[in-house]
């Protein structure tokens, strides 16, 4: 199969590790029937004690204790029901806020053939800066000059100009003085465009390039004025809002495809913006640093989706070097962790839920480092027990409202158990994770659960259940336009058809004429598509599983009238998620 090999031995049910619950224990214990049963049981025991032993003082104490136990059970149930109600209410409010945040997004359309998908970055090297007019003095355009960026999207440039123009309105007016009304940013931009020669030019759709800037005032004067911090913060805030919205949209079935296209088009510009902010050194305002944190969080989610660990570490390292990041201790430590530069467990912060989230991520990263297998023939054995312990510690540290974090930890814990051959424990972890994602929460995590569940079923010899799980996962990934997840599921299904083409009927529409050769031919198309999707997002290892299985299919089809496909012909049948 396309996943790593699984030990043949299996565990007994009694060997399941008790540390992480397989489901919500309290839901069963404090269900209505259980509560009534326990209360009646304690009351019955009290009556038996009184009737059997009489009314001595010791018996009265025991009977009173039994009555209070029944009251305690009912009270505990009431507290739990109230707690769950509050949790569900908060979840509904959070979901409503996220939906409101992305409700007005307009998805970018598919890229037009022949157009560069990655426009020129916003940052500009010193050798390519605009021409400086020694006779021109303009405090507002001088701010644009000192940003050291030559190209701007229209909305971003208007945000900078508006902030710079409005800055004087935030200063107190001297006694007897009168404040001049600020000019409109659009009017100023139009004047720059119509100037002879033009001082800006339009390049592409809704994009401007600065051609000429004033020589005065000098940079030191610009930095000292109120226009500078407001303009820089406005620029970073503009992109922070956009990236936050589209990061939420990545996990929305409705907007996932458009969000992916937006990040593909804007990732280079966002990275260049971070680089430009680093180059400002001590001149970057503290308010802009807080907005950069939001951009870093959104890019981290994007890189996690595409599997681009190198870019993830590079952006995090740049954020670590932003002046003022060390003062935001919690976010500074998070950036260092993403960059792989946090070598000791982070200390406690306030608020506590953020502190425990950071500690959980540190434990999670430490576990993943234990699972890394260095290349070479003499590979040391992986300490799965230690990795399992760290992943479980990470799960316990996570706040209960962090559903995506819990799901991620439980999936990785299940993968470790599969490698250990502890398949019952792996199933328990996946069932708990599955229960957390019902009701539309974390749809990408749910698809990943179903994919891992398919691997678990395959290791148990449950061929049909494995195929069904991978079909469900593939359906979920395609709905979210998660190309890396889609590639993995196509690879799972395609490689499964190499070993068992006679069982591939459930992957196609009902057709009695489908032969094993046709199943294998279609599977070769799935593997080709998996290879193509992998190739576009993550660097390939020296060993490509899809290519290996395509070679096997080529050999299997050599004596037939079929040949392997160069591209996908028929997709596997979609499978509906029952929840």
Coordinates of C-alpha atoms in Angstrom, one line a residue:
X1 CA 0.0 0.0 0.0
X2 CA 1.0 3.7 -0.3
X3 CA 1.2 4.0 3.5
X4 CA 4.1 2.6 5.5
X5 CA 4.1 -1.0 6.4
X6 CA 2.2 -2.1 9.5
X7 CA 3.4 -4.9 11.8
X8 CA 1.5 -8.1 11.3
X9 CA 0.8 -8.7 15.0
X10 CA -2.3 -7.3 16.5
X11 CA -3.2 -6.4 20.0
X12 CA -6.0 -7.8 22.2
X13 CA -8.7 -5.4 23.4
X14 CA -7.4 -5.6 26.9
X15 CA -4.2 -4.0 25.8
X16 CA -5.8 -0.7 24.8
X17 CA -4.1 2.2 26.5
X18 CA -6.5 3.8 29.0
X19 CA -4.9 7.2 29.0
X20 CA -6.9 8.8 26.2
X21 CA -10.6 8.1 26.3
X22 CA -12.1 6.5 23.3
X23 CA -15.2 8.7 23.6
X24 CA -16.8 11.1 26.0
X25 CA -17.1 8.9 29.1
X26 CA -19.1 11.5 30.9
X27 CA -21.7 11.6 28.2
X28 CA -22.5 8.0 28.9
X29 CA -22.2 8.2 32.7
X30 CA -24.4 11.3 33.0
X31 CA -27.0 10.4 30.4
X32 CA -30.5 10.7 31.7
X33 CA -31.1 7.0 32.1
X34 CA -27.8 6.5 34.0
X35 CA -28.5 9.4 36.3
X36 CA -31.9 8.1 37.2
X37 CA -30.6 4.6 37.6
X38 CA -27.8 5.7 40.0
X39 CA -30.1 7.9 42.1
X40 CA -32.6 5.0 42.4
X41 CA -29.8 2.6 43.3
X42 CA -28.5 4.8 46.1
X43 CA -32.1 5.3 47.4
X44 CA -32.8 1.6 47.3
X45 CA -29.6 0.9 49.2
X46 CA -30.6 3.4 51.8
X47 CA -34.0 1.8 52.3
X48 CA -32.4 -1.7 52.6
X49 CA -30.0 -0.5 55.2
X50 CA -32.7 1.2 57.3
X51 CA -35.1 -1.8 57.0
X52 CA -32.4 -4.4 57.8
X53 CA -30.4 -2.8 60.6
X54 CA -32.9 -0.5 62.3
X55 CA -32.5 3.1 63.3
X56 CA -29.2 3.2 65.2
X57 CA -27.0 6.3 64.9
X58 CA -24.5 4.5 62.7
X59 CA -27.3 3.3 60.4
X60 CA -28.7 6.9 60.1
X61 CA -25.3 8.2 59.2
X62 CA -24.9 5.6 56.5
X63 CA -28.4 6.2 55.2
X64 CA -27.8 9.9 55.1
X65 CA -24.6 9.4 53.2
X66 CA -26.4 7.3 50.6
X67 CA -29.1 9.9 50.2
X68 CA -26.5 12.6 49.7
X69 CA -24.7 10.5 47.1
X70 CA -27.9 10.3 45.1
X71 CA -28.3 14.1 45.3
X72 CA -24.7 14.5 44.3
X73 CA -25.1 12.4 41.2
X74 CA -28.1 14.5 40.1
X75 CA -26.3 17.7 40.9
X76 CA -23.2 16.6 39.0
X77 CA -25.5 15.8 36.0
X78 CA -27.1 19.2 36.2
X79 CA -23.7 20.9 36.3
X80 CA -22.5 18.9 33.3
X81 CA -25.6 19.6 31.3
X82 CA -25.1 23.3 32.0
X83 CA -21.5 23.1 31.0
X84 CA -22.3 21.4 27.8
X85 CA -25.0 24.0 27.0
X86 CA -22.6 26.8 27.5
X87 CA -20.0 25.1 25.3
X88 CA -22.5 24.5 22.5
X89 CA -23.7 28.1 22.8
X90 CA -20.1 29.4 22.5
X91 CA -19.5 27.1 19.6
X92 CA -22.5 28.4 17.8
X93 CA -21.4 32.0 18.4
X94 CA -17.9 31.3 17.2
X95 CA -19.2 29.5 14.1
X96 CA -21.6 32.4 13.4
X97 CA -18.8 34.9 13.7
X98 CA -16.6 33.0 11.4
X99 CA -19.4 32.7 8.8
X100 CA -20.0 36.4 9.1
X101 CA -16.3 37.1 8.6
X102 CA -16.2 35.3 5.2
X103 CA -19.8 35.9 4.1
X104 CA -18.9 38.8 1.8
X105 CA -15.8 37.3 0.2
X106 CA -15.8 37.2 -3.6
X107 CA -13.9 34.1 -4.8
X108 CA -11.2 34.6 -7.5
X109 CA -12.0 32.7 -10.6
X110 CA -9.8 30.0 -12.1
X111 CA -6.5 31.3 -13.5
X112 CA -6.6 32.3 -17.2
X113 CA -4.1 30.3 -19.3
X114 CA -1.0 32.2 -20.3
X115 CA -1.1 34.6 -17.2
X116 CA 1.7 34.5 -14.7
X117 CA 0.1 32.9 -11.5
X118 CA 2.6 34.7 -9.3
X119 CA 2.8 38.5 -10.0
X120 CA 5.9 40.4 -9.2
X121 CA 6.6 40.6 -5.4
X122 CA 5.8 43.9 -3.7
X123 CA 9.2 44.4 -2.2
X124 CA 11.8 46.2 -4.3
X125 CA 15.6 45.8 -4.2
X126 CA 17.6 49.0 -3.7
X127 CA 18.9 48.9 -7.3
X128 CA 15.3 49.0 -8.7
X129 CA 13.8 51.9 -6.6
X130 CA 11.8 54.6 -8.2
X131 CA 13.4 57.8 -9.6
X132 CA 13.8 60.6 -7.0
X133 CA 12.8 64.1 -7.9
X134 CA 15.2 66.5 -6.0
X135 CA 12.7 69.5 -6.5
X136 CA 9.7 67.7 -5.2
X137 CA 8.5 67.9 -1.5
X138 CA 5.5 65.9 -0.4
X139 CA 5.0 64.4 3.1
X140 CA 2.5 61.9 2.0
X141 CA 4.3 60.4 -0.9
X142 CA 7.5 60.4 1.1
X143 CA 5.8 57.8 3.3
X144 CA 5.2 55.6 0.3
X145 CA 8.9 56.2 -0.7
X146 CA 10.2 55.0 2.6
X147 CA 8.2 51.8 2.5
X148 CA 10.8 50.6 0.0
X149 CA 8.1 49.0 -2.1
X150 CA 7.6 49.8 -5.8
X151 CA 4.4 47.9 -6.7
X152 CA 1.1 48.0 -4.8
X153 CA -2.3 46.6 -5.3
X154 CA -4.8 49.4 -5.6
X155 CA -6.7 48.7 -2.4
X156 CA -3.4 48.5 -0.4
X157 CA -2.0 51.7 -1.9
X158 CA -5.3 53.5 -1.2
X159 CA -5.2 52.3 2.4
X160 CA -1.7 53.7 2.8
X161 CA -2.5 57.0 1.3
X162 CA -5.7 57.4 3.3
X163 CA -3.9 56.7 6.6
X164 CA -1.2 59.2 5.7
X165 CA -3.7 61.9 4.7
X166 CA -5.8 61.4 7.8
X167 CA -2.9 61.4 10.2
X168 CA -3.0 65.2 10.9
X169 CA -6.7 64.8 11.9
X170 CA -5.6 62.7 14.9
X171 CA -3.4 65.5 16.3
X172 CA -4.9 68.2 18.6
X173 CA -5.5 71.6 16.9
X174 CA -3.7 74.6 18.4
X175 CA -5.8 77.2 20.0
X176 CA -7.3 79.5 17.4
X177 CA -6.1 77.3 14.6
X178 CA -8.2 75.6 11.9
X179 CA -7.8 72.1 10.5
X180 CA -7.7 71.8 6.8
X181 CA -10.0 69.0 5.4
X182 CA -7.9 66.0 4.2
X183 CA -7.7 65.3 0.5
X184 CA -9.2 62.0 -0.8
X185 CA -6.7 59.3 -1.5
X186 CA -8.3 58.5 -4.8
X187 CA -7.9 62.1 -6.0
X188 CA -4.2 62.1 -5.0
X189 CA -3.6 58.8 -6.8
X190 CA -5.3 60.2 -9.9
X191 CA -3.2 63.3 -9.8
X192 CA 0.0 61.2 -9.6
X193 CA -1.2 59.2 -12.6
X194 CA -2.0 62.3 -14.7
X195 CA 1.2 64.2 -13.8
X196 CA 3.6 64.8 -16.7
X197 CA 5.6 62.7 -16.7
X198 CA 3.4 60.1 -14.7
X199 CA 4.6 59.4 -11.2
X200 CA 2.7 56.1 -11.0
X201 CA 1.6 53.7 -13.7
X202 CA -1.0 50.9 -13.9
X203 CA 0.5 47.5 -14.3
X204 CA -1.9 44.6 -14.7
X205 CA -5.3 44.4 -13.0
X206 CA -5.7 46.8 -10.1
X207 CA -2.0 47.2 -9.6
X208 CA 0.2 50.3 -9.5
X209 CA 3.9 50.8 -9.9
X210 CA 5.6 53.9 -8.3
X211 CA 7.8 55.6 -10.9
X212 CA 8.9 58.8 -9.1
X213 CA 9.1 59.9 -5.4
X214 CA 10.0 63.2 -3.7
X215 CA 13.4 63.9 -2.3
X216 CA 12.0 65.8 0.7
X217 CA 11.3 65.4 3.5
X218 CA 14.2 63.1 4.5
X219 CA 13.6 59.7 5.9
X220 CA 14.3 60.7 9.5
X221 CA 11.7 63.4 9.4
X222 CA 9.1 61.0 7.8
X223 CA 9.7 58.4 10.6
X224 CA 9.2 61.0 13.3
X225 CA 5.8 62.1 12.0
X226 CA 2.5 60.6 12.8
X227 CA 1.8 59.7 9.2
X228 CA 4.5 56.9 9.3
X229 CA 3.1 54.6 12.0
X230 CA -0.5 55.0 10.7
X231 CA 0.5 54.3 7.1
X232 CA 2.6 51.2 7.8
X233 CA 0.0 49.8 10.2
X234 CA -2.8 50.5 7.6
X235 CA -0.8 48.5 4.9
X236 CA -0.1 45.5 7.2
X237 CA -3.7 45.6 8.6
X238 CA -5.1 45.6 5.1
X239 CA -3.4 42.3 4.3
X240 CA -3.9 40.9 7.8
X241 CA -7.6 41.2 7.5
X242 CA -7.6 39.6 4.0
X243 CA -5.4 36.7 5.1
X244 CA -7.4 36.0 8.2
X245 CA -10.7 35.9 6.2
X246 CA -9.3 33.6 3.5
X247 CA -7.6 31.4 6.2
X248 CA -11.1 30.8 7.7
X249 CA -12.4 30.2 4.1
X250 CA -9.9 27.4 3.6
X251 CA -11.9 25.3 6.0
X252 CA -15.3 26.2 4.4
X253 CA -16.7 23.8 1.8
X254 CA -18.3 26.8 0.1
X255 CA -15.2 28.9 -0.2
X256 CA -12.3 26.4 0.0
X257 CA -11.5 26.4 -3.8
X258 CA -11.5 30.2 -4.0
X259 CA -9.4 30.5 -0.9
X260 CA -6.8 28.2 -2.3
X261 CA -6.7 30.2 -5.5
X262 CA -6.4 33.4 -3.5
X263 CA -3.4 32.1 -1.4
X264 CA -1.7 30.7 -4.6
X265 CA -1.9 34.2 -6.1
X266 CA -1.0 36.2 -3.0
X267 CA 1.5 34.0 -1.1
X268 CA 4.5 35.6 -2.9
X269 CA 3.2 39.1 -2.1
X270 CA 2.5 38.3 1.5
X271 CA 6.0 36.8 1.9
X272 CA 7.5 39.9 0.3
X273 CA 5.5 42.1 2.7
X274 CA 7.0 40.2 5.7
X275 CA 10.5 40.6 4.2
X276 CA 9.9 44.4 3.7
X277 CA 8.8 44.8 7.3
X278 CA 11.9 43.0 8.5
X279 CA 14.0 45.5 6.5
X280 CA 12.4 48.4 8.3
X281 CA 14.3 47.4 11.4
X282 CA 13.6 49.7 14.4
X283 CA 11.3 51.9 12.3
X284 CA 8.5 49.4 12.2
X285 CA 5.6 50.5 14.5
X286 CA 4.6 48.2 17.3
X287 CA 1.0 48.2 16.1
X288 CA 2.2 46.8 12.7
X289 CA 4.0 43.9 14.5
X290 CA 0.7 42.7 16.0
X291 CA -0.8 42.7 12.5
X292 CA 2.2 40.8 11.1
X293 CA 1.4 38.0 13.7
X294 CA -2.0 37.6 12.1
X295 CA -0.4 37.2 8.6
X296 CA 2.0 34.7 10.0
X297 CA -0.8 32.6 11.5
X298 CA -2.7 32.6 8.2
X299 CA 0.4 31.7 6.2
X300 CA 1.2 28.9 8.7
X301 CA -2.2 27.4 8.0
X302 CA -1.7 27.7 4.3
X303 CA 1.7 26.0 4.4
X304 CA 0.3 23.2 6.6
X305 CA -2.4 22.6 3.9
X306 CA 0.2 22.4 1.1
X307 CA 2.8 20.6 3.0
X308 CA 5.4 23.3 2.3
X309 CA 7.5 23.0 5.5
X310 CA 10.5 24.9 4.0
X311 CA 8.4 28.0 3.3
X312 CA 6.7 27.7 6.7
X313 CA 10.0 27.7 8.5
X314 CA 11.4 30.5 6.4
X315 CA 8.5 32.8 7.0
X316 CA 8.5 32.0 10.7
X317 CA 12.3 32.8 10.9
X318 CA 11.6 36.1 9.3
X319 CA 8.9 36.9 11.8
X320 CA 11.3 36.1 14.6
X321 CA 13.7 38.8 13.3
X322 CA 11.0 41.5 13.1
X323 CA 11.9 44.3 15.6
X324 CA 9.5 44.2 18.5
X325 CA 8.5 40.5 18.1
X326 CA 10.4 39.6 21.3
X327 CA 8.2 42.0 23.3
X328 CA 5.1 39.9 22.2
X329 CA 6.5 37.0 24.2
X330 CA 3.8 34.4 23.4
X331 CA 3.7 35.0 19.7
X332 CA 7.5 35.4 19.6
X333 CA 7.8 31.9 21.1
X334 CA 5.2 30.5 18.6
X335 CA 7.2 32.0 15.7
X336 CA 10.4 30.5 17.1
X337 CA 8.7 27.1 17.4
X338 CA 7.5 27.2 13.8
X339 CA 11.0 28.1 12.7
X340 CA 12.4 25.1 14.7
X341 CA 14.3 27.4 17.0
X342 CA 12.5 26.8 20.3
X343 CA 14.5 24.1 22.1
X344 CA 12.9 24.2 25.5
X345 CA 9.3 24.0 26.7
X346 CA 7.7 27.5 26.7
X347 CA 6.9 29.0 30.0
X348 CA 3.4 29.9 31.2
X349 CA 1.6 33.0 29.9
X350 CA -1.7 34.7 30.3
X351 CA -4.4 34.0 29.1
X352 CA -4.0 30.4 30.2
X353 CA -5.7 28.8 27.1
X354 CA -3.1 30.4 24.8
X355 CA -0.3 29.2 27.1
X356 CA -1.6 25.6 27.2
X357 CA -2.1 25.7 23.4
X358 CA 1.5 26.7 22.9
X359 CA 2.7 24.0 25.3
X360 CA 0.6 21.5 23.5
X361 CA 2.1 22.4 20.2
X362 CA 5.6 22.2 21.6
X363 CA 4.8 18.6 22.9
X364 CA 3.3 17.8 19.5
X365 CA 6.4 19.0 17.6
X366 CA 8.7 17.1 20.0
X367 CA 6.7 13.9 19.2
X368 CA 7.0 14.5 15.4
X369 CA 10.8 15.0 15.8
X370 CA 11.0 11.6 17.4
X371 CA 9.2 10.1 14.3
X372 CA 11.6 11.5 11.8
X373 CA 13.7 8.8 10.1
X374 CA 17.0 10.0 8.8
X375 CA 18.0 8.9 5.3
X376 CA 20.5 6.1 4.9
X377 CA 20.7 2.3 5.2
X378 CA 21.5 2.2 8.9
X379 CA 18.3 3.8 10.1
X380 CA 17.9 3.8 13.9
X381 CA 14.7 2.4 15.3
X382 CA 11.9 4.9 16.0
X383 CA 10.8 5.3 19.6
X384 CA 7.1 5.0 19.0
X385 CA 6.4 4.7 22.8
X386 CA 8.0 8.0 23.6
X387 CA 6.2 9.7 20.6
X388 CA 2.9 8.3 21.8
X389 CA 3.4 9.6 25.3
X390 CA 4.2 13.1 23.9
X391 CA 1.3 13.1 21.6
X392 CA -1.0 12.1 24.4
X393 CA 0.4 14.8 26.6
X394 CA -0.3 17.3 23.8
X395 CA -3.9 16.1 23.6
X396 CA -4.5 16.6 27.3
X397 CA -2.9 20.1 27.2
X398 CA -5.1 21.4 24.4
X399 CA -8.1 23.6 25.3
X400 CA -11.3 21.7 24.6
X401 CA -12.5 24.5 22.2
X402 CA -9.5 23.8 19.9
X403 CA -11.2 21.1 17.9
X404 CA -8.7 21.2 15.0
X405 CA -5.8 20.9 17.4
X406 CA -7.4 17.9 19.2
X407 CA -8.2 16.2 15.9
X408 CA -4.6 16.7 14.6
X409 CA -3.1 15.2 17.8
X410 CA -5.5 12.2 17.8
X411 CA -4.8 11.4 14.1
X412 CA -1.1 11.4 14.7
X413 CA -1.6 9.3 17.8
X414 CA -3.6 6.8 15.8
X415 CA -0.8 6.7 13.1
X416 CA 1.7 5.9 15.8
X417 CA -0.5 3.1 17.2
X418 CA -0.9 1.7 13.6
X419 CA 2.9 1.5 13.4
X420 CA 3.0 -0.2 16.7
X421 CA 0.4 -2.7 15.6
X422 CA -2.0 -1.5 18.3
X423 CA -5.0 -1.3 15.9
X424 CA -7.7 -1.3 18.5
X425 CA -6.1 1.8 20.2
X426 CA -5.8 3.4 16.8
X427 CA -9.5 2.9 16.1
X428 CA -10.4 4.3 19.5
X429 CA -8.4 7.5 18.8
X430 CA -10.0 7.9 15.4
X431 CA -13.5 7.4 16.7
X432 CA -13.0 10.1 19.3
X433 CA -11.6 12.4 16.7
X434 CA -14.6 11.6 14.4
X435 CA -17.1 12.4 17.2
X436 CA -15.4 15.9 17.6
X437 CA -15.9 16.8 13.9
X438 CA -19.6 16.1 13.6
X439 CA -21.9 18.9 12.7
X440 CA -19.6 20.4 10.1
X441 CA -16.7 21.2 12.4
X442 CA -13.2 21.0 10.9
X443 CA -14.2 19.4 7.6
X444 CA -10.5 19.0 6.4
X445 CA -9.7 17.2 9.7
X446 CA -12.7 15.0 9.2
X447 CA -11.5 13.9 5.8
X448 CA -8.1 13.2 7.3
X449 CA -9.7 11.0 9.9
X450 CA -11.5 9.0 7.3
X451 CA -8.3 8.6 5.3
X452 CA -6.4 7.3 8.4
X453 CA -9.4 5.1 9.3
X454 CA -9.0 3.5 5.8
X455 CA -5.3 2.7 6.6
X456 CA -6.4 1.2 9.9
X457 CA -9.0 -0.9 8.2
X458 CA -6.5 -2.1 5.6
X459 CA -4.1 -3.1 8.3
X460 CA -6.9 -5.2 9.9
X461 CA -7.6 -6.9 6.6
X462 CA -11.0 -5.1 6.2
X463 CA -10.6 -4.4 2.4
X464 CA -14.1 -3.1 1.7
X465 CA -14.2 -0.9 4.8
X466 CA -10.8 0.6 3.8
X467 CA -12.1 1.4 0.3
X468 CA -15.2 3.0 1.7
X469 CA -13.2 5.2 4.1
X470 CA -10.9 6.3 1.4
X471 CA -13.9 7.1 -0.9
X472 CA -15.4 9.2 1.9
X473 CA -12.1 11.0 2.5
X474 CA -11.6 11.6 -1.2
X475 CA -15.1 13.1 -1.5
X476 CA -14.3 15.4 1.4
X477 CA -10.9 16.5 0.1
X478 CA -12.3 17.3 -3.4
X479 CA -15.1 19.4 -1.8
X480 CA -12.4 21.4 0.0
X481 CA -10.1 21.4 -3.1
X482 CA -7.4 19.9 -0.9
X483 CA -5.1 18.7 -3.6
X484 CA -2.6 17.1 -1.4
X485 CA -5.3 15.1 0.5
X486 CA -6.9 14.2 -2.9
X487 CA -3.5 12.9 -4.1
X488 CA -3.0 10.7 -1.1
X489 CA -6.5 9.1 -1.4
X490 CA -6.1 8.5 -5.1
X491 CA -2.8 6.8 -4.3
X492 CA -4.4 4.7 -1.6
X493 CA -7.2 3.6 -4.0
X494 CA -5.0 3.1 -7.0
X495 CA -2.5 1.0 -5.1
X496 CA -5.3 -1.0 -3.6
X497 CA -6.5 -1.9 -7.1
X498 CA -3.0 -3.3 -7.8
X499 CA -3.4 -6.0 -5.2
X500 CA -7.1 -6.5 -5.4
X501 CA -8.7 -5.4 -8.8
X502 CA -11.4 -8.0 -8.5
X503 CA -12.9 -6.0 -5.6
X504 CA -12.9 -2.6 -7.4
X505 CA -16.6 -2.8 -8.4
X506 CA -17.6 -0.5 -5.6
X507 CA -15.4 2.3 -7.0
X508 CA -17.3 2.5 -10.3
X509 CA -20.9 3.0 -11.4
X510 CA -22.9 -0.2 -11.7
X511 CA -21.6 -1.9 -14.8
X512 CA -21.5 -5.7 -15.1
X513 CA -19.1 -5.4 -18.0
X514 CA -16.2 -3.9 -16.0
X515 CA -13.2 -6.3 -16.0
X516 CA -10.2 -6.5 -13.8
X517 CA -8.1 -5.1 -16.7
X518 CA -10.3 -2.0 -16.9
X519 CA -10.2 -1.5 -13.1
X520 CA -6.4 -1.6 -13.3
X521 CA -6.4 0.8 -16.3
X522 CA -8.5 3.3 -14.4
X523 CA -6.3 2.8 -11.3
X524 CA -3.3 3.9 -13.4
X525 CA -5.1 7.1 -14.1
X526 CA -5.7 7.7 -10.4
X527 CA -2.0 7.1 -9.7
X528 CA -1.0 9.5 -12.5
X529 CA -3.2 12.2 -11.1
X530 CA -1.8 11.5 -7.6
X531 CA 1.7 12.0 -8.9
X532 CA 0.7 15.2 -10.7
X533 CA -0.9 16.7 -7.6
X534 CA 2.0 15.7 -5.4
X535 CA 4.5 17.1 -7.9
X536 CA 2.9 20.6 -7.8
X537 CA 2.9 21.1 -4.0
X538 CA 5.7 19.2 -2.2
X539 CA 9.2 18.1 -3.2
X540 CA 9.2 14.4 -4.1
X541 CA 11.3 12.0 -2.1
X542 CA 13.8 9.8 -4.0
X543 CA 11.1 7.1 -3.9
X544 CA 7.7 7.8 -5.4
X545 CA 5.1 5.3 -4.4
X546 CA 2.7 6.3 -7.3
X547 CA 5.3 5.6 -9.9
X548 CA 6.2 2.3 -8.4
X549 CA 2.5 1.1 -8.6
X550 CA 2.1 2.4 -12.1
X551 CA 5.1 0.3 -13.1
X552 CA 3.3 -2.8 -11.6
X553 CA 0.1 -1.9 -13.5
X554 CA 2.0 -1.6 -16.7
X555 CA 3.4 -5.1 -16.2
X556 CA -0.1 -6.5 -15.3
X557 CA -1.7 -4.9 -18.4
X558 CA 1.1 -6.0 -20.8
X559 CA -0.8 -9.1 -22.0
X560 CA -4.1 -7.3 -22.5
X561 CA -5.6 -4.8 -24.9
X562 CA -5.3 -2.1 -22.3
X563 CA -2.5 0.3 -21.5
X564 CA -1.9 2.6 -18.6
X565 CA -3.4 6.0 -18.7
X566 CA -1.5 9.3 -18.9
X567 CA -4.2 11.2 -17.0
X568 CA -7.3 10.4 -15.0
X569 CA -10.2 9.1 -17.0
X570 CA -12.9 8.2 -14.4
X571 CA -12.9 9.4 -10.8
X572 CA -13.8 6.8 -8.1
X573 CA -17.4 7.0 -7.1
X574 CA -18.0 9.5 -4.3
X575 CA -19.2 8.2 -0.9
X576 CA -21.5 10.2 1.3
X577 CA -20.5 10.9 4.9
X578 CA -23.2 9.5 7.1
X579 CA -22.6 12.3 9.7

